[in-house]
Amino acid sequence: MNPMIKAIKTAQRAAGIDQVCHVKNVKQISGGLTNSCTGLTQNQQRALLKRYQQMVPKQELPKQLKLIYSLWGQLARAGKVKQDSKQACDAFCEKFCDGKRLYNAEGHWQAVTEILKQWLNRKETNHA
């Protein structure tokens, strides 16, 4: 399957667009010339993909995850971690989540939050 068609179909499913509405969208984009995305020009396919991507509902991060990422950012600003990114935070937190991705380890979020809070509040001692 053409990668663009595959992307359109994936976006269609993600946006919850049924086949009847999909055909209507294709007809509208093509000016009534076709009812299949394979009959669209590349520009029309891109326009359809963009339309579907804009219709996909945005998922809000759970409050506990927002707090974890916020604490990580505070650690970075305090110079206690090198990289202020979600990826760096996720990589660090996997150690405390039995190897699970942070997003999929809801049962560990409270413990991770406490670890990050303690780290943030820890005073660095100079052993020189």
mmCIF file of N, CA and C in Angstrom:
data_model
loop_
_atom_site.group_PDB
_atom_site.id
_atom_site.type_symbol
_atom_site.label_atom_id
_atom_site.label_comp_id
_atom_site.label_asym_id
_atom_site.label_seq_id
_atom_site.Cartn_x
_atom_site.Cartn_y
_atom_site.Cartn_z
ATOM 1 N N MET A 1 0.846 -1.186 0.000
ATOM 2 C CA MET A 1 0.000 0.000 0.000
ATOM 3 C C MET A 1 0.889 1.247 0.000
ATOM 4 N N ASN A 2 0.502 2.223 -0.766
ATOM 5 C CA ASN A 2 1.173 3.514 -0.843
ATOM 6 C C ASN A 2 1.292 4.107 0.570
ATOM 7 N N PRO A 3 2.470 4.600 0.950
ATOM 8 C CA PRO A 3 2.649 5.154 2.304
ATOM 9 C C PRO A 3 1.690 6.305 2.622
ATOM 10 N N MET A 4 1.381 7.132 1.634
ATOM 11 C CA MET A 4 0.462 8.249 1.870
ATOM 12 C C MET A 4 -0.947 7.725 2.139
ATOM 13 N N ILE A 5 -1.383 6.727 1.386
ATOM 14 C CA ILE A 5 -2.708 6.140 1.596
ATOM 15 C C ILE A 5 -2.764 5.494 2.985
ATOM 16 N N LYS A 6 -1.679 4.816 3.338
ATOM 17 C CA LYS A 6 -1.608 4.178 4.654
ATOM 18 C C LYS A 6 -1.719 5.237 5.758
ATOM 19 N N ALA A 7 -1.034 6.361 5.590
ATOM 20 C CA ALA A 7 -1.088 7.450 6.570
ATOM 21 C C ALA A 7 -2.499 8.034 6.660
ATOM 22 N N ILE A 8 -3.147 8.169 5.517
ATOM 23 C CA ILE A 8 -4.527 8.684 5.496
ATOM 24 C C ILE A 8 -5.441 7.734 6.258
ATOM 25 N N LYS A 9 -5.321 6.445 5.996
ATOM 26 C CA LYS A 9 -6.168 5.453 6.664
ATOM 27 C C LYS A 9 -5.916 5.435 8.176
ATOM 28 N N THR A 10 -4.656 5.567 8.569
ATOM 29 C CA THR A 10 -4.320 5.605 9.999
ATOM 30 C C THR A 10 -4.938 6.829 10.650
ATOM 31 N N ALA A 11 -4.805 7.979 9.996
ATOM 32 C CA ALA A 11 -5.389 9.215 10.531
ATOM 33 C C ALA A 11 -6.912 9.138 10.553
ATOM 34 N N GLN A 12 -7.482 8.498 9.546
ATOM 35 C CA GLN A 12 -8.935 8.320 9.483
ATOM 36 C C GLN A 12 -9.422 7.542 10.710
ATOM 37 N N ARG A 13 -8.746 6.435 11.021
ATOM 38 C CA ARG A 13 -9.124 5.626 12.194
ATOM 39 C C ARG A 13 -8.930 6.410 13.487
ATOM 40 N N ALA A 14 -7.792 7.118 13.586
ATOM 41 C CA ALA A 14 -7.494 7.880 14.801
ATOM 42 C C ALA A 14 -8.520 8.976 15.048
ATOM 43 N N ALA A 15 -9.040 9.553 13.968
ATOM 44 C CA ALA A 15 -10.033 10.618 14.090
ATOM 45 C C ALA A 15 -11.450 10.065 14.234
ATOM 46 N N GLY A 16 -11.609 8.753 14.084
ATOM 47 C CA GLY A 16 -12.933 8.138 14.225
ATOM 48 C C GLY A 16 -13.860 8.450 13.061
ATOM 49 N N ILE A 17 -13.310 8.553 11.863
ATOM 50 C CA ILE A 17 -14.095 8.888 10.672
ATOM 51 C C ILE A 17 -14.552 7.596 10.001
ATOM 52 N N ASP A 18 -15.857 7.429 9.870
ATOM 53 C CA ASP A 18 -16.363 6.205 9.236
ATOM 54 C C ASP A 18 -16.206 6.292 7.717
ATOM 55 N N GLN A 19 -16.467 5.189 7.038
ATOM 56 C CA GLN A 19 -16.227 5.107 5.594
ATOM 57 C C GLN A 19 -17.132 6.054 4.805
ATOM 58 N N VAL A 20 -18.373 6.226 5.245
ATOM 59 C CA VAL A 20 -19.302 7.121 4.540
ATOM 60 C C VAL A 20 -18.771 8.553 4.576
ATOM 61 N N CYS A 21 -18.329 9.002 5.743
ATOM 62 C CA CYS A 21 -17.773 10.355 5.859
ATOM 63 C C CYS A 21 -16.461 10.477 5.108
ATOM 64 N N HIS A 22 -15.675 9.399 5.117
ATOM 65 C CA HIS A 22 -14.412 9.404 4.374
ATOM 66 C C HIS A 22 -14.674 9.638 2.886
ATOM 67 N N VAL A 23 -15.633 8.926 2.336
ATOM 68 C CA VAL A 23 -15.959 9.083 0.913
ATOM 69 C C VAL A 23 -16.410 10.516 0.632
ATOM 70 N N LYS A 24 -17.205 11.089 1.544
ATOM 71 C CA LYS A 24 -17.647 12.487 1.369
ATOM 72 C C LYS A 24 -16.452 13.432 1.382
ATOM 73 N N ASN A 25 -15.501 13.186 2.274
ATOM 74 C CA ASN A 25 -14.298 14.028 2.326
ATOM 75 C C ASN A 25 -13.489 13.913 1.047
ATOM 76 N N VAL A 26 -13.327 12.688 0.553
ATOM 77 C CA VAL A 26 -12.572 12.476 -0.690
ATOM 78 C C VAL A 26 -13.251 13.201 -1.844
ATOM 79 N N LYS A 27 -14.578 13.071 -1.950
ATOM 80 C CA LYS A 27 -15.312 13.750 -3.023
ATOM 81 C C LYS A 27 -15.152 15.260 -2.920
ATOM 82 N N GLN A 28 -15.197 15.787 -1.694
ATOM 83 C CA GLN A 28 -15.057 17.229 -1.515
ATOM 84 C C GLN A 28 -13.655 17.690 -1.918
ATOM 85 N N ILE A 29 -12.635 16.966 -1.479
ATOM 86 C CA ILE A 29 -11.250 17.328 -1.815
ATOM 87 C C ILE A 29 -11.017 17.252 -3.330
ATOM 88 N N SER A 30 -11.604 16.247 -3.973
ATOM 89 C CA SER A 30 -11.362 16.046 -5.415
ATOM 90 C C SER A 30 -12.296 16.868 -6.296
ATOM 91 N N GLY A 31 -13.195 17.600 -5.699
ATOM 92 C CA GLY A 31 -14.160 18.348 -6.498
ATOM 93 C C GLY A 31 -15.168 17.424 -7.170
ATOM 94 N N GLY A 32 -15.440 16.283 -6.551
ATOM 95 C CA GLY A 32 -16.412 15.325 -7.073
ATOM 96 C C GLY A 32 -15.862 14.390 -8.133
ATOM 97 N N LEU A 33 -14.554 14.404 -8.377
ATOM 98 C CA LEU A 33 -13.978 13.587 -9.443
ATOM 99 C C LEU A 33 -13.752 12.133 -9.044
ATOM 100 N N THR A 34 -13.595 11.863 -7.751
ATOM 101 C CA THR A 34 -13.345 10.487 -7.308
ATOM 102 C C THR A 34 -13.923 10.278 -5.915
ATOM 103 N N ASN A 35 -14.127 9.010 -5.570
ATOM 104 C CA ASN A 35 -14.596 8.695 -4.224
ATOM 105 C C ASN A 35 -13.575 7.816 -3.486
ATOM 106 N N SER A 36 -12.373 7.710 -4.046
ATOM 107 C CA SER A 36 -11.316 6.898 -3.458
ATOM 108 C C SER A 36 -10.052 7.735 -3.316
ATOM 109 N N CYS A 37 -9.362 7.576 -2.191
ATOM 110 C CA CYS A 37 -8.143 8.387 -2.010
ATOM 111 C C CYS A 37 -7.045 7.986 -2.986
ATOM 112 N N THR A 38 -7.123 6.809 -3.581
ATOM 113 C CA THR A 38 -6.142 6.438 -4.605
ATOM 114 C C THR A 38 -6.336 7.259 -5.874
ATOM 115 N N GLY A 39 -7.522 7.819 -6.062
ATOM 116 C CA GLY A 39 -7.801 8.651 -7.228
ATOM 117 C C GLY A 39 -7.435 10.108 -7.037
ATOM 118 N N LEU A 40 -6.966 10.464 -5.848
ATOM 119 C CA LEU A 40 -6.583 11.845 -5.565
ATOM 120 C C LEU A 40 -5.162 12.116 -6.046
ATOM 121 N N THR A 41 -4.879 13.370 -6.374
ATOM 122 C CA THR A 41 -3.512 13.769 -6.692
ATOM 123 C C THR A 41 -2.708 13.782 -5.383
ATOM 124 N N GLN A 42 -1.402 13.867 -5.497
ATOM 125 C CA GLN A 42 -0.570 13.905 -4.284
ATOM 126 C C GLN A 42 -0.913 15.098 -3.400
ATOM 127 N N ASN A 43 -1.144 16.259 -4.007
ATOM 128 C CA ASN A 43 -1.515 17.448 -3.229
ATOM 129 C C ASN A 43 -2.858 17.248 -2.529
ATOM 130 N N GLN A 44 -3.805 16.617 -3.234
ATOM 131 C CA GLN A 44 -5.102 16.348 -2.623
ATOM 132 C C GLN A 44 -4.973 15.336 -1.478
ATOM 133 N N GLN A 45 -4.112 14.329 -1.662
ATOM 134 C CA GLN A 45 -3.889 13.349 -0.594
ATOM 135 C C GLN A 45 -3.292 14.032 0.640
ATOM 136 N N ARG A 46 -2.327 14.939 0.417
ATOM 137 C CA ARG A 46 -1.736 15.674 1.542
ATOM 138 C C ARG A 46 -2.789 16.526 2.245
ATOM 139 N N ALA A 47 -3.668 17.148 1.462
ATOM 140 C CA ALA A 47 -4.729 17.976 2.049
ATOM 141 C C ALA A 47 -5.690 17.118 2.881
ATOM 142 N N LEU A 48 -6.019 15.936 2.378
ATOM 143 C CA LEU A 48 -6.908 15.032 3.105
ATOM 144 C C LEU A 48 -6.245 14.548 4.393
ATOM 145 N N LEU A 49 -4.970 14.192 4.310
ATOM 146 C CA LEU A 49 -4.232 13.754 5.494
ATOM 147 C C LEU A 49 -4.196 14.868 6.539
ATOM 148 N N LYS A 50 -3.913 16.074 6.105
ATOM 149 C CA LYS A 50 -3.865 17.215 7.026
ATOM 150 C C LYS A 50 -5.230 17.423 7.687
ATOM 151 N N ARG A 51 -6.285 17.326 6.916
ATOM 152 C CA ARG A 51 -7.636 17.475 7.454
ATOM 153 C C ARG A 51 -7.894 16.442 8.541
ATOM 154 N N TYR A 52 -7.536 15.189 8.272
ATOM 155 C CA TYR A 52 -7.777 14.112 9.240
ATOM 156 C C TYR A 52 -6.908 14.286 10.489
ATOM 157 N N GLN A 53 -5.663 14.694 10.288
ATOM 158 C CA GLN A 53 -4.776 14.893 11.431
ATOM 159 C C GLN A 53 -5.279 15.998 12.350
ATOM 160 N N GLN A 54 -5.901 17.012 11.766
ATOM 161 C CA GLN A 54 -6.449 18.101 12.569
ATOM 162 C C GLN A 54 -7.706 17.671 13.329
ATOM 163 N N MET A 55 -8.324 16.585 12.884
ATOM 164 C CA MET A 55 -9.542 16.100 13.525
ATOM 165 C C MET A 55 -9.258 15.114 14.654
ATOM 166 N N VAL A 56 -8.017 14.631 14.745
ATOM 167 C CA VAL A 56 -7.656 13.687 15.804
ATOM 168 C C VAL A 56 -7.684 14.428 17.129
ATOM 169 N N PRO A 57 -8.424 13.900 18.108
ATOM 170 C CA PRO A 57 -8.481 14.588 19.399
ATOM 171 C C PRO A 57 -7.112 14.601 20.076
ATOM 172 N N LYS A 58 -6.760 15.744 20.627
ATOM 173 C CA LYS A 58 -5.497 15.876 21.345
ATOM 174 C C LYS A 58 -5.668 15.251 22.725
ATOM 175 N N GLN A 59 -4.708 14.411 23.100
ATOM 176 C CA GLN A 59 -4.772 13.775 24.410
ATOM 177 C C GLN A 59 -4.029 14.638 25.414
ATOM 178 N N GLU A 60 -4.712 14.973 26.471
ATOM 179 C CA GLU A 60 -4.139 15.751 27.561
ATOM 180 C C GLU A 60 -3.327 14.814 28.451
ATOM 181 N N LEU A 61 -2.150 15.253 28.860
ATOM 182 C CA LEU A 61 -1.352 14.451 29.786
ATOM 183 C C LEU A 61 -2.034 14.424 31.146
ATOM 184 N N PRO A 62 -2.022 13.278 31.813
ATOM 185 C CA PRO A 62 -2.566 13.217 33.178
ATOM 186 C C PRO A 62 -1.785 14.172 34.098
ATOM 187 N N LYS A 63 -2.459 14.696 35.123
ATOM 188 C CA LYS A 63 -1.846 15.669 36.026
ATOM 189 C C LYS A 63 -0.576 15.139 36.665
ATOM 190 N N GLN A 64 -0.572 13.869 37.053
ATOM 191 C CA GLN A 64 0.598 13.288 37.714
ATOM 192 C C GLN A 64 1.808 13.282 36.775
ATOM 193 N N LEU A 65 1.573 12.996 35.486
ATOM 194 C CA LEU A 65 2.680 13.027 34.519
ATOM 195 C C LEU A 65 3.180 14.454 34.310
ATOM 196 N N LYS A 66 2.256 15.401 34.256
ATOM 197 C CA LYS A 66 2.658 16.801 34.122
ATOM 198 C C LYS A 66 3.548 17.204 35.291
ATOM 199 N N LEU A 67 3.191 16.736 36.497
ATOM 200 C CA LEU A 67 3.985 17.043 37.678
ATOM 201 C C LEU A 67 5.380 16.434 37.571
ATOM 202 N N ILE A 68 5.461 15.187 37.131
ATOM 203 C CA ILE A 68 6.761 14.522 36.980
ATOM 204 C C ILE A 68 7.637 15.292 35.998
ATOM 205 N N TYR A 69 7.078 15.672 34.853
ATOM 206 C CA TYR A 69 7.860 16.413 33.851
ATOM 207 C C TYR A 69 8.241 17.802 34.376
ATOM 208 N N SER A 70 7.363 18.405 35.151
ATOM 209 C CA SER A 70 7.662 19.703 35.744
ATOM 210 C C SER A 70 8.823 19.589 36.738
ATOM 211 N N LEU A 71 8.784 18.563 37.572
ATOM 212 C CA LEU A 71 9.876 18.344 38.529
ATOM 213 C C LEU A 71 11.195 18.105 37.798
ATOM 214 N N TRP A 72 11.135 17.355 36.700
ATOM 215 C CA TRP A 72 12.344 17.095 35.918
ATOM 216 C C TRP A 72 12.909 18.417 35.385
ATOM 217 N N GLY A 73 12.023 19.282 34.893
ATOM 218 C CA GLY A 73 12.458 20.593 34.404
ATOM 219 C C GLY A 73 13.097 21.418 35.508
ATOM 220 N N GLN A 74 12.540 21.341 36.715
ATOM 221 C CA GLN A 74 13.114 22.061 37.851
ATOM 222 C C GLN A 74 14.507 21.517 38.189
ATOM 223 N N LEU A 75 14.655 20.187 38.112
ATOM 224 C CA LEU A 75 15.965 19.581 38.344
ATOM 225 C C LEU A 75 16.983 20.077 37.312
ATOM 226 N N ALA A 76 16.550 20.208 36.077
ATOM 227 C CA ALA A 76 17.444 20.691 35.020
ATOM 228 C C ALA A 76 17.852 22.140 35.281
ATOM 229 N N ARG A 77 16.892 22.965 35.651
ATOM 230 C CA ARG A 77 17.202 24.370 35.929
ATOM 231 C C ARG A 77 18.115 24.516 37.151
ATOM 232 N N ALA A 78 18.021 23.558 38.082
ATOM 233 C CA ALA A 78 18.881 23.571 39.266
ATOM 234 C C ALA A 78 20.246 22.962 38.972
ATOM 235 N N GLY A 79 20.448 22.474 37.745
ATOM 236 C CA GLY A 79 21.727 21.893 37.360
ATOM 237 C C GLY A 79 21.944 20.479 37.869
ATOM 238 N N LYS A 80 20.874 19.803 38.270
ATOM 239 C CA LYS A 80 21.002 18.457 38.820
ATOM 240 C C LYS A 80 20.832 17.368 37.761
ATOM 241 N N VAL A 81 20.301 17.737 36.601
ATOM 242 C CA VAL A 81 20.252 16.834 35.442
ATOM 243 C C VAL A 81 20.744 17.621 34.239
ATOM 244 N N LYS A 82 21.306 16.914 33.275
ATOM 245 C CA LYS A 82 21.904 17.580 32.119
ATOM 246 C C LYS A 82 20.883 17.998 31.080
ATOM 247 N N GLN A 83 19.869 17.144 30.856
ATOM 248 C CA GLN A 83 18.951 17.374 29.750
ATOM 249 C C GLN A 83 17.533 17.592 30.251
ATOM 250 N N ASP A 84 16.925 18.698 29.843
ATOM 251 C CA ASP A 84 15.533 18.978 30.184
ATOM 252 C C ASP A 84 14.661 18.548 29.011
ATOM 253 N N SER A 85 14.322 17.255 28.978
ATOM 254 C CA SER A 85 13.445 16.755 27.923
ATOM 255 C C SER A 85 12.603 15.610 28.477
ATOM 256 N N LYS A 86 11.467 15.399 27.849
ATOM 257 C CA LYS A 86 10.609 14.286 28.263
ATOM 258 C C LYS A 86 11.312 12.958 28.049
ATOM 259 N N GLN A 87 12.081 12.862 26.977
ATOM 260 C CA GLN A 87 12.786 11.621 26.682
ATOM 261 C C GLN A 87 13.802 11.301 27.774
ATOM 262 N N ALA A 88 14.542 12.306 28.233
ATOM 263 C CA ALA A 88 15.527 12.088 29.294
ATOM 264 C C ALA A 88 14.827 11.699 30.589
ATOM 265 N N CYS A 89 13.731 12.363 30.883
ATOM 266 C CA CYS A 89 12.960 12.032 32.085
ATOM 267 C C CYS A 89 12.428 10.605 31.997
ATOM 268 N N ASP A 90 11.871 10.249 30.847
ATOM 269 C CA ASP A 90 11.345 8.889 30.646
ATOM 270 C C ASP A 90 12.437 7.846 30.848
ATOM 271 N N ALA A 91 13.613 8.108 30.282
ATOM 272 C CA ALA A 91 14.721 7.156 30.394
ATOM 273 C C ALA A 91 15.127 6.979 31.851
ATOM 274 N N PHE A 92 15.212 8.066 32.595
ATOM 275 C CA PHE A 92 15.565 7.986 34.011
ATOM 276 C C PHE A 92 14.484 7.223 34.795
ATOM 277 N N CYS A 93 13.236 7.558 34.539
ATOM 278 C CA CYS A 93 12.130 6.991 35.314
ATOM 279 C C CYS A 93 11.894 5.511 35.034
ATOM 280 N N GLU A 94 12.307 5.016 33.879
ATOM 281 C CA GLU A 94 12.130 3.594 33.565
ATOM 282 C C GLU A 94 12.796 2.708 34.609
ATOM 283 N N LYS A 95 13.880 3.217 35.218
ATOM 284 C CA LYS A 95 14.583 2.454 36.258
ATOM 285 C C LYS A 95 13.670 2.175 37.449
ATOM 286 N N PHE A 96 12.756 3.086 37.712
ATOM 287 C CA PHE A 96 11.883 2.977 38.873
ATOM 288 C C PHE A 96 10.508 2.420 38.516
ATOM 289 N N CYS A 97 10.320 2.106 37.251
ATOM 290 C CA CYS A 97 9.013 1.625 36.770
ATOM 291 C C CYS A 97 9.109 0.200 36.231
ATOM 292 N N ASP A 98 10.007 -0.577 36.775
ATOM 293 C CA ASP A 98 10.190 -1.967 36.350
ATOM 294 C C ASP A 98 10.424 -2.081 34.846
ATOM 295 N N GLY A 99 11.118 -1.099 34.274
ATOM 296 C CA GLY A 99 11.441 -1.120 32.857
ATOM 297 C C GLY A 99 10.314 -0.680 31.943
ATOM 298 N N LYS A 100 9.158 -0.336 32.511
ATOM 299 C CA LYS A 100 8.029 0.122 31.691
ATOM 300 C C LYS A 100 8.231 1.577 31.305
ATOM 301 N N ARG A 101 7.636 1.955 30.182
ATOM 302 C CA ARG A 101 7.619 3.360 29.792
ATOM 303 C C ARG A 101 6.825 4.123 30.847
ATOM 304 N N LEU A 102 7.255 5.324 31.159
ATOM 305 C CA LEU A 102 6.631 6.120 32.205
ATOM 306 C C LEU A 102 5.132 6.265 31.979
ATOM 307 N N TYR A 103 4.743 6.520 30.723
ATOM 308 C CA TYR A 103 3.320 6.733 30.419
ATOM 309 C C TYR A 103 2.485 5.493 30.755
ATOM 310 N N ASN A 104 3.089 4.317 30.649
ATOM 311 C CA ASN A 104 2.366 3.068 30.886
ATOM 312 C C ASN A 104 2.580 2.509 32.289
ATOM 313 N N ALA A 105 3.191 3.281 33.181
ATOM 314 C CA ALA A 105 3.506 2.798 34.525
ATOM 315 C C ALA A 105 2.777 3.633 35.582
ATOM 316 N N GLU A 106 1.496 3.792 35.418
ATOM 317 C CA GLU A 106 0.702 4.653 36.300
ATOM 318 C C GLU A 106 0.867 4.281 37.775
ATOM 319 N N GLY A 107 1.022 2.997 38.057
ATOM 320 C CA GLY A 107 1.174 2.553 39.438
ATOM 321 C C GLY A 107 2.453 3.047 40.106
ATOM 322 N N HIS A 108 3.403 3.528 39.320
ATOM 323 C CA HIS A 108 4.683 3.995 39.850
ATOM 324 C C HIS A 108 4.778 5.520 39.914
ATOM 325 N N TRP A 109 3.796 6.217 39.400
ATOM 326 C CA TRP A 109 3.902 7.672 39.286
ATOM 327 C C TRP A 109 4.108 8.352 40.631
ATOM 328 N N GLN A 110 3.391 7.930 41.658
ATOM 329 C CA GLN A 110 3.520 8.572 42.964
ATOM 330 C C GLN A 110 4.931 8.385 43.511
ATOM 331 N N ALA A 111 5.469 7.170 43.397
ATOM 332 C CA ALA A 111 6.826 6.911 43.890
ATOM 333 C C ALA A 111 7.854 7.737 43.114
ATOM 334 N N VAL A 112 7.698 7.813 41.793
ATOM 335 C CA VAL A 112 8.619 8.603 40.969
ATOM 336 C C VAL A 112 8.546 10.072 41.368
ATOM 337 N N THR A 113 7.337 10.561 41.601
ATOM 338 C CA THR A 113 7.154 11.956 42.026
ATOM 339 C C THR A 113 7.918 12.222 43.315
ATOM 340 N N GLU A 114 7.798 11.320 44.277
ATOM 341 C CA GLU A 114 8.493 11.492 45.555
ATOM 342 C C GLU A 114 10.009 11.452 45.387
ATOM 343 N N ILE A 115 10.497 10.555 44.532
ATOM 344 C CA ILE A 115 11.938 10.471 44.273
ATOM 345 C C ILE A 115 12.446 11.787 43.693
ATOM 346 N N LEU A 116 11.715 12.332 42.720
ATOM 347 C CA LEU A 116 12.143 13.583 42.084
ATOM 348 C C LEU A 116 12.070 14.751 43.059
ATOM 349 N N LYS A 117 11.041 14.785 43.904
ATOM 350 C CA LYS A 117 10.921 15.858 44.911
ATOM 351 C C LYS A 117 12.089 15.801 45.886
ATOM 352 N N GLN A 118 12.418 14.591 46.355
ATOM 353 C CA GLN A 118 13.533 14.445 47.293
ATOM 354 C C GLN A 118 14.844 14.863 46.645
ATOM 355 N N TRP A 119 15.035 14.485 45.405
ATOM 356 C CA TRP A 119 16.251 14.849 44.684
ATOM 357 C C TRP A 119 16.343 16.367 44.548
ATOM 358 N N LEU A 120 15.220 16.998 44.218
ATOM 359 C CA LEU A 120 15.193 18.447 44.045
ATOM 360 C C LEU A 120 15.522 19.158 45.353
ATOM 361 N N ASN A 121 15.043 18.616 46.463
ATOM 362 C CA ASN A 121 15.240 19.258 47.760
ATOM 363 C C ASN A 121 16.576 18.900 48.416
ATOM 364 N N ARG A 122 17.289 17.926 47.864
ATOM 365 C CA ARG A 122 18.562 17.484 48.429
ATOM 366 C C ARG A 122 19.605 18.580 48.254
ATOM 367 N N LYS A 123 20.284 18.858 49.342
ATOM 368 C CA LYS A 123 21.368 19.846 49.288
ATOM 369 C C LYS A 123 22.631 19.146 48.842
ATOM 370 N N GLU A 124 23.305 19.720 47.886
ATOM 371 C CA GLU A 124 24.557 19.140 47.399
ATOM 372 C C GLU A 124 25.660 19.515 48.384
ATOM 373 N N THR A 125 26.458 18.548 48.758
ATOM 374 C CA THR A 125 27.581 18.816 49.661
ATOM 375 C C THR A 125 28.874 18.778 48.869
ATOM 376 N N ASN A 126 29.759 19.643 49.235
ATOM 377 C CA ASN A 126 31.060 19.714 48.558
ATOM 378 C C ASN A 126 32.061 18.900 49.371
ATOM 379 N N HIS A 127 32.564 17.823 48.803
ATOM 380 C CA HIS A 127 33.492 16.932 49.495
ATOM 381 C C HIS A 127 34.938 17.241 49.156
ATOM 382 N N ALA A 128 35.278 18.474 48.855
ATOM 383 C CA ALA A 128 36.638 18.820 48.437
ATOM 384 C C ALA A 128 37.586 18.871 49.598
#
